[in-house]
Tab-separated table of C-alpha atoms (C1' of nucleotides) in Angstrom:
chain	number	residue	atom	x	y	z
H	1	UNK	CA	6.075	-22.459	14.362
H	2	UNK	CA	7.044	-20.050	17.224
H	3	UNK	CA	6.128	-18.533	20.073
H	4	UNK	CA	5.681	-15.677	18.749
H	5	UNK	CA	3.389	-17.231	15.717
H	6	UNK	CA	1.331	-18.725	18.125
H	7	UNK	CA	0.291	-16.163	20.263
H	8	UNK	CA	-1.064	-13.943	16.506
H	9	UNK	CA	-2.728	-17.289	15.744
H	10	UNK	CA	-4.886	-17.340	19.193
H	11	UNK	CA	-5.660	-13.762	18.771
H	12	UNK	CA	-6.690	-14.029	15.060
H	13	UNK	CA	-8.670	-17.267	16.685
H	14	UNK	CA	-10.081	-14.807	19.669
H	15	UNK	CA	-11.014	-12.078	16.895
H	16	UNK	CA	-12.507	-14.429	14.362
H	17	UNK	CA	-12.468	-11.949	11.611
H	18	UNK	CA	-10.136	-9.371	10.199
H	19	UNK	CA	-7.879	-7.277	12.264
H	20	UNK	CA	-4.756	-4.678	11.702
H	21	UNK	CA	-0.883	-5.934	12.936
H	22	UNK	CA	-1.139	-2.932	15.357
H	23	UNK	CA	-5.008	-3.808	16.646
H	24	UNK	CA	-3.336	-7.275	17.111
H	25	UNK	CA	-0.650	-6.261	18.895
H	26	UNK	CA	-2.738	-4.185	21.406
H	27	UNK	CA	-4.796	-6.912	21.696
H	28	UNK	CA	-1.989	-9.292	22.787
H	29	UNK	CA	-0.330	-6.437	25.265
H	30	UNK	CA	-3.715	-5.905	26.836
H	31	UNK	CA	-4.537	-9.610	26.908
H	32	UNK	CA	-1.261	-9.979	29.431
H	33	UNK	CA	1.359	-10.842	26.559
H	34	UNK	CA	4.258	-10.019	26.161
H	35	UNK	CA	4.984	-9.226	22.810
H	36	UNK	CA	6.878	-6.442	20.539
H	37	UNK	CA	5.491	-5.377	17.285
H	38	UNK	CA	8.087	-6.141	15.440
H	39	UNK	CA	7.552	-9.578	16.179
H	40	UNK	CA	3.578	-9.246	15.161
H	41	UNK	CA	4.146	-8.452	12.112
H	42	UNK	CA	7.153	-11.084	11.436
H	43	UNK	CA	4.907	-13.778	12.619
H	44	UNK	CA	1.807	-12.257	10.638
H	45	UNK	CA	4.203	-12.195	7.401
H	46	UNK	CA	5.136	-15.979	7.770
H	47	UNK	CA	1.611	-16.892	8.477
H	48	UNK	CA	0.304	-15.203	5.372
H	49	UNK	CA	3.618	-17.144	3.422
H	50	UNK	CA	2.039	-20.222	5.187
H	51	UNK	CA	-1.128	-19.675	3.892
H	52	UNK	CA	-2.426	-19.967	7.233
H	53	UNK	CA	-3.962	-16.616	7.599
H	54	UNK	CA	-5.215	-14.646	4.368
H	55	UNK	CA	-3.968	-10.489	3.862
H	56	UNK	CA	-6.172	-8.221	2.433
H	57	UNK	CA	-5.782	-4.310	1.922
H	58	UNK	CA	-8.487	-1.554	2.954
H	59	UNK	CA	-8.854	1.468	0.600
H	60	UNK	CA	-6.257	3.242	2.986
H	61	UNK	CA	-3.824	0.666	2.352
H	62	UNK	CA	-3.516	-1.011	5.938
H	63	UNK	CA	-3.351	-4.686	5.525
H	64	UNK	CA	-5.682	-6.956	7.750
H	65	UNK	CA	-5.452	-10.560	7.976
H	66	UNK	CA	-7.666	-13.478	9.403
H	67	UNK	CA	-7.084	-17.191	9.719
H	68	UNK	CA	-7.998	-18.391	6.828
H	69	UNK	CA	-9.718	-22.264	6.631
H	70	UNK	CA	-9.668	-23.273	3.451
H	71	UNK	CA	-7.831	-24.317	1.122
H	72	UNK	CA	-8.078	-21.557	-2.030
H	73	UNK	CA	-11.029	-19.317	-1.960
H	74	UNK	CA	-12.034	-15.746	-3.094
H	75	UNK	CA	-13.106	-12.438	-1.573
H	76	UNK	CA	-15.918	-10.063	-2.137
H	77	UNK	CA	-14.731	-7.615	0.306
H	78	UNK	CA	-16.676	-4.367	0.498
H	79	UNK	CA	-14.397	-0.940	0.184
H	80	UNK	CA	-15.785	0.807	2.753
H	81	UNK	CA	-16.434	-0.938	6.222
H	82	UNK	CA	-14.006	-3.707	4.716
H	83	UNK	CA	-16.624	-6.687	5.695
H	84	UNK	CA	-15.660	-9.697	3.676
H	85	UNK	CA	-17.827	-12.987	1.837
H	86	UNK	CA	-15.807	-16.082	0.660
H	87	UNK	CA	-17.061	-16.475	-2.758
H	88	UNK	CA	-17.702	-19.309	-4.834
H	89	UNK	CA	-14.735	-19.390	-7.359
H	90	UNK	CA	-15.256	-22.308	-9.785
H	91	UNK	CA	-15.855	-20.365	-13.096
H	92	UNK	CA	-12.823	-18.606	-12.414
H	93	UNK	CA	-10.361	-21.085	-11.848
H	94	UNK	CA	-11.951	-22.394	-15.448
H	95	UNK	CA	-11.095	-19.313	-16.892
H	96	UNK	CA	-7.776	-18.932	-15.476
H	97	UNK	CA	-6.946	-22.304	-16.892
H	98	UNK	CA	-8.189	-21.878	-20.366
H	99	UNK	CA	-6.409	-18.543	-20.589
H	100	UNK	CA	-3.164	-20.117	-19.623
H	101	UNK	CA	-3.283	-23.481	-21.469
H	102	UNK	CA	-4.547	-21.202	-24.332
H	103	UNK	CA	-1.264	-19.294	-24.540
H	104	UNK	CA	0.497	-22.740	-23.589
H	105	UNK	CA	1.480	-21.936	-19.809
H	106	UNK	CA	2.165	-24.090	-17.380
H	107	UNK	CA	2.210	-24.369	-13.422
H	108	UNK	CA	-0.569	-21.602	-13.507
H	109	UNK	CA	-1.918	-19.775	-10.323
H	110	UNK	CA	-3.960	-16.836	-10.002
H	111	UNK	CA	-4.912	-13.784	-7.778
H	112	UNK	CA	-8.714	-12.543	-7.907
H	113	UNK	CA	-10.476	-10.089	-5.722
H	114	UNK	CA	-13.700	-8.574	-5.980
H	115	UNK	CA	-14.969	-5.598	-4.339
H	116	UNK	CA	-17.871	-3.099	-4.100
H	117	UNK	CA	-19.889	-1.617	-1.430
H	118	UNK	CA	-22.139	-3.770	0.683
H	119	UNK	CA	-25.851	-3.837	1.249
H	120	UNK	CA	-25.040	-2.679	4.682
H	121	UNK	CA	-22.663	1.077	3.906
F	1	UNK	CA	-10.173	20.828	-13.721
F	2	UNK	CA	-6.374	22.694	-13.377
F	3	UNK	CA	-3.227	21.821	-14.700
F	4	UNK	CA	-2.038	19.316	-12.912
F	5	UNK	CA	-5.217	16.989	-13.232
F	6	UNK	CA	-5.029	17.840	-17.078
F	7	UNK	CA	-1.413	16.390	-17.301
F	8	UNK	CA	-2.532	13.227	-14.882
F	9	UNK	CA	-5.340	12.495	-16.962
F	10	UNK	CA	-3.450	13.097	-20.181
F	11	UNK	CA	-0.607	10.397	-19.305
F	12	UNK	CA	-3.273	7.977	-17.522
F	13	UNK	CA	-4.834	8.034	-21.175
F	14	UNK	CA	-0.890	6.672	-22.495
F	15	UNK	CA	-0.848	4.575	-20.286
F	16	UNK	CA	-4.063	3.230	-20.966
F	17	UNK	CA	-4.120	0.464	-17.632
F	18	UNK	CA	-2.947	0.673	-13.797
F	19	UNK	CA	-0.209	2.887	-12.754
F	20	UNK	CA	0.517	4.138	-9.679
F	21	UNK	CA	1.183	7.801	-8.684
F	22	UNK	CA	5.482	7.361	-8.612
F	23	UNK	CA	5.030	5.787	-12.428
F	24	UNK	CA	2.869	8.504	-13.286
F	25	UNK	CA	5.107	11.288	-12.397
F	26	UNK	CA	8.316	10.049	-13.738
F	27	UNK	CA	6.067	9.430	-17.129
F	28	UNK	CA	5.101	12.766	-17.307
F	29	UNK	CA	9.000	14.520	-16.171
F	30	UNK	CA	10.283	12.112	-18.642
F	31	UNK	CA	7.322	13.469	-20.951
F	32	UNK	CA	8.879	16.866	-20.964
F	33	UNK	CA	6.118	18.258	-18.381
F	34	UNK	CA	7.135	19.569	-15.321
F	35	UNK	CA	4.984	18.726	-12.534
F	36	UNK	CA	5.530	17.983	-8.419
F	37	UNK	CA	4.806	14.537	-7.127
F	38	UNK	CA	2.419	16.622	-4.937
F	39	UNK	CA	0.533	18.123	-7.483
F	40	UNK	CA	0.430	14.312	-8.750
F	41	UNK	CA	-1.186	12.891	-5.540
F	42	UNK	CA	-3.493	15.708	-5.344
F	43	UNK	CA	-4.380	15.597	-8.985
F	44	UNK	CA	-5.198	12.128	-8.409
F	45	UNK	CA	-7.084	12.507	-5.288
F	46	UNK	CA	-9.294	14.686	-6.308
F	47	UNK	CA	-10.039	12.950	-9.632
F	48	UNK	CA	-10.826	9.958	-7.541
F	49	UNK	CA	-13.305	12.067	-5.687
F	50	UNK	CA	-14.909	12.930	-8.890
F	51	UNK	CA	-15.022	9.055	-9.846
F	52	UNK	CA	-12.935	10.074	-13.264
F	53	UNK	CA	-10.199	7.850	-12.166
F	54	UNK	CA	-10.330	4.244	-10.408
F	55	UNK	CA	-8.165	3.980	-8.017
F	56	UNK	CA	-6.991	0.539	-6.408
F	57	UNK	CA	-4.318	-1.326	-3.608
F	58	UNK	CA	-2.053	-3.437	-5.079
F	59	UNK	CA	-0.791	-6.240	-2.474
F	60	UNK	CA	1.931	-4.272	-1.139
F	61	UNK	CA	-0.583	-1.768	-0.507
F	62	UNK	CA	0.696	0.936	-2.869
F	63	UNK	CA	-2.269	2.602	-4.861
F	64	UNK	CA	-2.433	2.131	-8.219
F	65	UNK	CA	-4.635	4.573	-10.728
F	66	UNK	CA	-6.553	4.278	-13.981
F	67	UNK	CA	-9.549	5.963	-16.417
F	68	UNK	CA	-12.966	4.777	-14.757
F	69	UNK	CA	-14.687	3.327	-18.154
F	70	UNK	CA	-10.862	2.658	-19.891
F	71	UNK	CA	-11.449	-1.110	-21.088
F	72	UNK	CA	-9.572	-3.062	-18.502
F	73	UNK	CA	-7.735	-6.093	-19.322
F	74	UNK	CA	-6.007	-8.905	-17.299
F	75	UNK	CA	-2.512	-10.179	-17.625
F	76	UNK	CA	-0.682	-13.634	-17.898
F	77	UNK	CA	2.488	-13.566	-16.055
F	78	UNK	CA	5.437	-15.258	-16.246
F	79	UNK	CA	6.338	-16.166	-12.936
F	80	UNK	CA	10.067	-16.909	-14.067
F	81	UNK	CA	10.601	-14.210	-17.012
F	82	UNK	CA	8.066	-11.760	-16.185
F	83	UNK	CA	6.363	-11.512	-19.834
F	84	UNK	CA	2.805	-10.841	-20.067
F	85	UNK	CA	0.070	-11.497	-22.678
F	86	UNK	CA	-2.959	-10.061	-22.382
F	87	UNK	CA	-6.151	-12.085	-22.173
F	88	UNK	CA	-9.914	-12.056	-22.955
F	89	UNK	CA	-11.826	-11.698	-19.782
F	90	UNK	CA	-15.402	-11.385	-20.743
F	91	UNK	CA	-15.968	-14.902	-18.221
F	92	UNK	CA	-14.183	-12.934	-15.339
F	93	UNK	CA	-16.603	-10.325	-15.419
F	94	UNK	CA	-19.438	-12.124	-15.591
F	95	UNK	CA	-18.481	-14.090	-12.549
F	96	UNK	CA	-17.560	-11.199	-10.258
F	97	UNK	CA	-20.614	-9.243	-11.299
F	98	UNK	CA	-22.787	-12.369	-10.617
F	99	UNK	CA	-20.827	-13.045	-7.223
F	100	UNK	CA	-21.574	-9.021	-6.228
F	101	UNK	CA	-25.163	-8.965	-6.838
F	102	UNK	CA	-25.514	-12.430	-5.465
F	103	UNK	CA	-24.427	-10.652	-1.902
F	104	UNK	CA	-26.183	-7.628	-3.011
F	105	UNK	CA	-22.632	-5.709	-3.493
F	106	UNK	CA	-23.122	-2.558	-5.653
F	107	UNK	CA	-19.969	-0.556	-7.351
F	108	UNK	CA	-18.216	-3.484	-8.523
F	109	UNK	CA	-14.781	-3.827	-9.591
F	110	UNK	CA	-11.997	-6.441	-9.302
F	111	UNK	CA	-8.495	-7.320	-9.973
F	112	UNK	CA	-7.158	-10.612	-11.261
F	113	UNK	CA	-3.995	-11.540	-12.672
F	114	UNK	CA	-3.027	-15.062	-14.064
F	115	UNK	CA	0.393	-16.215	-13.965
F	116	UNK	CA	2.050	-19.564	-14.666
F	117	UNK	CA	5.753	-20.434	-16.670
F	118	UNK	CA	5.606	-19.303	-20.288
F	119	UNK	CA	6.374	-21.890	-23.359
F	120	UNK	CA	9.577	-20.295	-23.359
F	121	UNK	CA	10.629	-20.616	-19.679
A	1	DA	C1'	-3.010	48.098	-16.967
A	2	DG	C1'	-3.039	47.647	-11.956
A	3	DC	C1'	-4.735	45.678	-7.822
A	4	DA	C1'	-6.583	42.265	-4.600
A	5	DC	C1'	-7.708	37.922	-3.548
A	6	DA	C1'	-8.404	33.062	-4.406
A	7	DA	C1'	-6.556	28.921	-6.287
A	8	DA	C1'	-2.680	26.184	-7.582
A	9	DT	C1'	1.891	24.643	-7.052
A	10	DG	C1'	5.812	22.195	-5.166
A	11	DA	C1'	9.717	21.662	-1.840
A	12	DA	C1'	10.364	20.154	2.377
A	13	DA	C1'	8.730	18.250	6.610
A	14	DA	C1'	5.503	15.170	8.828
A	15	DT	C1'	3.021	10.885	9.132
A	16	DG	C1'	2.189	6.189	9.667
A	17	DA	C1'	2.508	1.468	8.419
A	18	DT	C1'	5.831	-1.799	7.578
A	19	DT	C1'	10.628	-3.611	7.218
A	20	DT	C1'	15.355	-3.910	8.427
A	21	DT	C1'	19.249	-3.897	11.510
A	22	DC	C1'	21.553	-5.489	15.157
A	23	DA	C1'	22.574	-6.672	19.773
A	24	DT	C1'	20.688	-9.652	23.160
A	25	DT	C1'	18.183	-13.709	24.759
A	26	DT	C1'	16.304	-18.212	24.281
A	27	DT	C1'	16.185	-22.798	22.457
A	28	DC	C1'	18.195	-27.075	21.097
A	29	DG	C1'	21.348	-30.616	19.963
A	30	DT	C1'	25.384	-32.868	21.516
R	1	DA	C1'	26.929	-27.316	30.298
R	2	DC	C1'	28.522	-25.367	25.660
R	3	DG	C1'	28.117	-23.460	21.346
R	4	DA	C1'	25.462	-22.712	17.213
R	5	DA	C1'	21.284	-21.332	15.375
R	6	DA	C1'	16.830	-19.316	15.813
R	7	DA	C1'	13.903	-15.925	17.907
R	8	DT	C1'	13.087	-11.547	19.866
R	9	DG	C1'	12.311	-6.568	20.140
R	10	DA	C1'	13.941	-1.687	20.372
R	11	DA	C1'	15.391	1.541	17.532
R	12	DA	C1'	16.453	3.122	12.993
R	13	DA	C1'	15.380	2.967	8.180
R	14	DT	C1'	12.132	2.869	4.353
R	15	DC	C1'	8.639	4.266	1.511
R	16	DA	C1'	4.211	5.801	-0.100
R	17	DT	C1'	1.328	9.357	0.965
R	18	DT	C1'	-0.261	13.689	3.232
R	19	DT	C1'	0.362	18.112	5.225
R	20	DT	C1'	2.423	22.592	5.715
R	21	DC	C1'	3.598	26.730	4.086
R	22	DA	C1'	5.742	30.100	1.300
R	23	DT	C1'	5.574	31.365	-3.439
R	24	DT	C1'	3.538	31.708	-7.970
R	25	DT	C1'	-0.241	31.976	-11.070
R	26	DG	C1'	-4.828	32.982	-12.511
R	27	DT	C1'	-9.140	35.735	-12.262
R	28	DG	C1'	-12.265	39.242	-11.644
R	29	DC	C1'	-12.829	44.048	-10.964
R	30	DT	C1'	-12.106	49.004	-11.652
DNA sequence: AGCACAAATGAAAATGATTTTCATTTTCGT
DNA sequence: ACGAAAATGAAAATCATTTTCATTTGTGCT
């Protein structure tokens, strides 16, 4: 863990949502740091490998990341104002595993995202 | 409806699943047609407008493009050879519809992909 | 057919987020 | 303090996508 690491992680902390590498990075230069993007972005990328902040994608393909808490967890994330609800994933993970032990695969992971529009757009 | 969304729509319906807009041209100059990667984007731009194509981010943010109503399936990867089966997901849609409406969520879609080390890896 | 005007097309340039390169600076172990 | 390794950031490169703009094609009208 760097500097550099730890200064994304106490603005993702200071957000408390989602938020862009470059609205991060203005963030930190306004905030008094000193900081080049480059270095957001590294940091943000290591994070994410970390699994200690999550990356999603709006519809114009920015990414935006936020500390994420726990552990594994899914998205309902709404396509238009990007507003996101942790979702309860336990039929899924069933699924996942009697597809793969089904087809007789082991070590099995899997990627799930749901999205629509919110009550709210 | 001109000539280039014609041609998009006509490969999208080959392909029959996800593609993104690079894949799609070099499908449809290796097809014979002959057709811009401009013409390709805008084809698929405005058929996204007119909700006759579903378009989506893949995690590297590139947009990927397919039939609204084609029957979409889910894949289990091979994380070490890369081969994919494709696998019932009648249980995956019920969950992320009930998760949407649960949050009040309308226009509901979602990705998922399954991957694990195939009996052969 | 011939003409005028709108729509379509695509090559090239522009854009914008993200990644890479690379030279410099900082950190750390000895 | 010394040298190796890690971190840093400015600038350049990358890459998908969009915009510009000159040219071509299609359409309606006479």
């Amino acid at each position: 863990m760097n500097k550099s690491e730890i200064k994304v992680i106490s603005v993702l902390e200071r957000v408390g949502g989602f938020a862009s590498a470059q609205q991060l990075h203005q963030l930190l230069l306004r905030s008094g740091e000193s900081i080049g993007l480059t270095s957001v972005y590294r940091a943000l990328q290591s994070l994410v490998d970390d699994k200690i902040v999550d990356q999603l994608r709006k519809e114009d393909g920015e990414a935006i990341y936020r500390l994420c808490g726990e552990a594994h967890h899914h998205h309902l994330v709404c396509k238009s104002c990007g507003s996101t609800v942790e979702i309860e994933g336990s039929a899924l993970e069933k699924w996942a595993k009697a597809m793969a032990e089904e087809h007789g695969y082991r070590e099995v992971g899997h990627l799930a995202e749901v999205f629509g529009i919110c009550p709210s757009c």
